[in-house]
């Protein structure tokens, strides 16, 4: 049984990039993007794993972005209980302005879970029996 279990009802793919300067109305050429698994509980599980903790992330995933999220978690060796969702997993993106160090963060909404999906998330959480939630 994992020591720490997280529940992330609205996970995301976090896309980040950088640019020299943000200028309105111009086509801006960005640096190579980076994609990371995201969402509050997912981020906690990733950090716990990095520090050697035993953790499991419970989260719904849907569509192509959900499949990417699954692969990214697997790549980081984060133990996950994935609940199949009808809606596409959301994305967020951030742009760092190199000239100033300012970061612009755009958080996109996720679709509400269906009742059967959020119930399955809660059932997985109840069955996990961790030391910490």
Coordinates of C-alpha atoms in Angstrom, one line a residue, residues 20-129:
X20 CA 12.7 36.7 -25.4
X21 CA 9.8 39.2 -25.1
X22 CA 6.0 39.1 -25.2
X23 CA 4.7 41.6 -27.8
X24 CA 1.0 42.0 -28.6
X25 CA -0.3 41.2 -32.0
X26 CA 2.9 39.7 -33.4
X27 CA 3.7 36.1 -34.2
X28 CA 6.1 35.1 -31.5
X29 CA 8.7 32.4 -32.0
X30 CA 8.9 30.3 -28.9
X31 CA 11.6 27.9 -27.6
X32 CA 11.1 24.2 -27.8
X33 CA 8.1 23.3 -25.6
X34 CA 8.2 21.1 -22.6
X35 CA 5.3 18.9 -21.5
X36 CA 4.8 17.7 -17.9
X37 CA 2.1 15.9 -16.0
X38 CA 0.1 18.5 -14.1
X39 CA -2.7 19.2 -11.6
X40 CA -2.4 19.7 -7.9
X41 CA -2.4 16.1 -6.7
X42 CA -0.3 14.9 -9.7
X43 CA 2.3 17.5 -8.9
X44 CA 2.4 16.4 -5.2
X45 CA 2.8 12.7 -6.2
X46 CA 5.7 13.6 -8.6
X47 CA 7.5 15.5 -5.8
X48 CA 7.0 12.7 -3.3
X49 CA 8.3 10.2 -5.8
X50 CA 11.4 12.4 -6.5
X51 CA 12.1 12.4 -2.7
X52 CA 11.9 8.6 -2.6
X53 CA 8.4 8.4 -1.1
X54 CA 5.8 5.7 -1.9
X55 CA 2.9 7.4 -3.6
X56 CA 0.0 6.8 -5.9
X57 CA -1.9 9.3 -8.0
X58 CA -5.6 8.8 -8.7
X59 CA -6.9 10.8 -11.6
X60 CA -9.3 10.7 -14.5
X61 CA -7.8 10.7 -18.1
X62 CA -9.5 11.1 -21.4
X63 CA -8.7 11.4 -25.1
X64 CA -5.3 11.9 -26.6
X65 CA -4.1 14.3 -23.9
X66 CA -5.1 11.7 -21.3
X67 CA -3.0 9.1 -23.1
X68 CA -0.1 11.6 -23.1
X69 CA -0.6 12.2 -19.4
X70 CA -0.5 8.5 -18.8
X71 CA 2.8 8.1 -20.7
X72 CA 4.4 11.1 -18.9
X73 CA 3.5 9.7 -15.5
X74 CA 4.8 6.3 -16.6
X75 CA 8.1 7.9 -17.8
X76 CA 8.5 9.5 -14.3
X77 CA 7.7 6.2 -12.7
X78 CA 4.7 7.7 -10.7
X79 CA 2.4 4.9 -9.7
X80 CA -1.1 5.9 -10.9
X81 CA -4.7 4.7 -10.8
X82 CA -6.2 6.0 -14.0
X83 CA -9.9 6.4 -14.3
X84 CA -11.2 6.4 -17.9
X85 CA -13.0 9.7 -18.6
X86 CA -15.2 10.6 -21.6
X87 CA -13.9 14.2 -21.8
X88 CA -10.4 15.1 -23.2
X89 CA -7.9 15.8 -20.4
X90 CA -7.2 19.5 -20.3
X91 CA -4.0 21.4 -21.0
X92 CA -2.4 24.4 -19.4
X93 CA 0.5 26.5 -20.8
X94 CA 3.0 29.0 -19.5
X95 CA 5.4 31.3 -21.3
X96 CA 8.5 32.7 -19.6
X97 CA 9.7 36.0 -20.9
X98 CA 13.5 35.7 -20.9
X99 CA 14.1 39.4 -20.9
X100 CA 12.3 40.1 -17.7
X101 CA 11.9 36.6 -16.1
X102 CA 8.2 37.2 -16.0
X103 CA 6.0 34.1 -16.4
X104 CA 2.6 34.2 -18.1
X105 CA 0.4 31.2 -17.0
X106 CA -2.8 30.2 -18.8
X107 CA -5.0 27.7 -17.1
X108 CA -7.6 26.2 -19.4
X109 CA -10.8 24.7 -17.9
X110 CA -11.6 21.0 -17.8
X111 CA -14.9 19.4 -18.6
X112 CA -16.9 18.2 -15.6
X113 CA -16.6 14.6 -14.7
X114 CA -19.6 12.3 -15.3
X115 CA -21.1 11.0 -12.1
X116 CA -19.8 7.5 -12.8
X117 CA -16.3 8.9 -13.3
X118 CA -16.1 10.9 -10.1
X119 CA -17.6 8.0 -8.2
X120 CA -15.0 5.7 -9.5
X121 CA -12.3 8.1 -8.4
X122 CA -13.7 8.2 -4.9
X123 CA -14.0 4.4 -4.8
X124 CA -10.3 4.1 -5.8
X125 CA -9.4 6.5 -3.1
X126 CA -11.5 4.6 -0.5
X127 CA -9.8 1.3 -1.5
X128 CA -6.2 2.7 -1.4
X129 CA -5.8 2.8 2.4

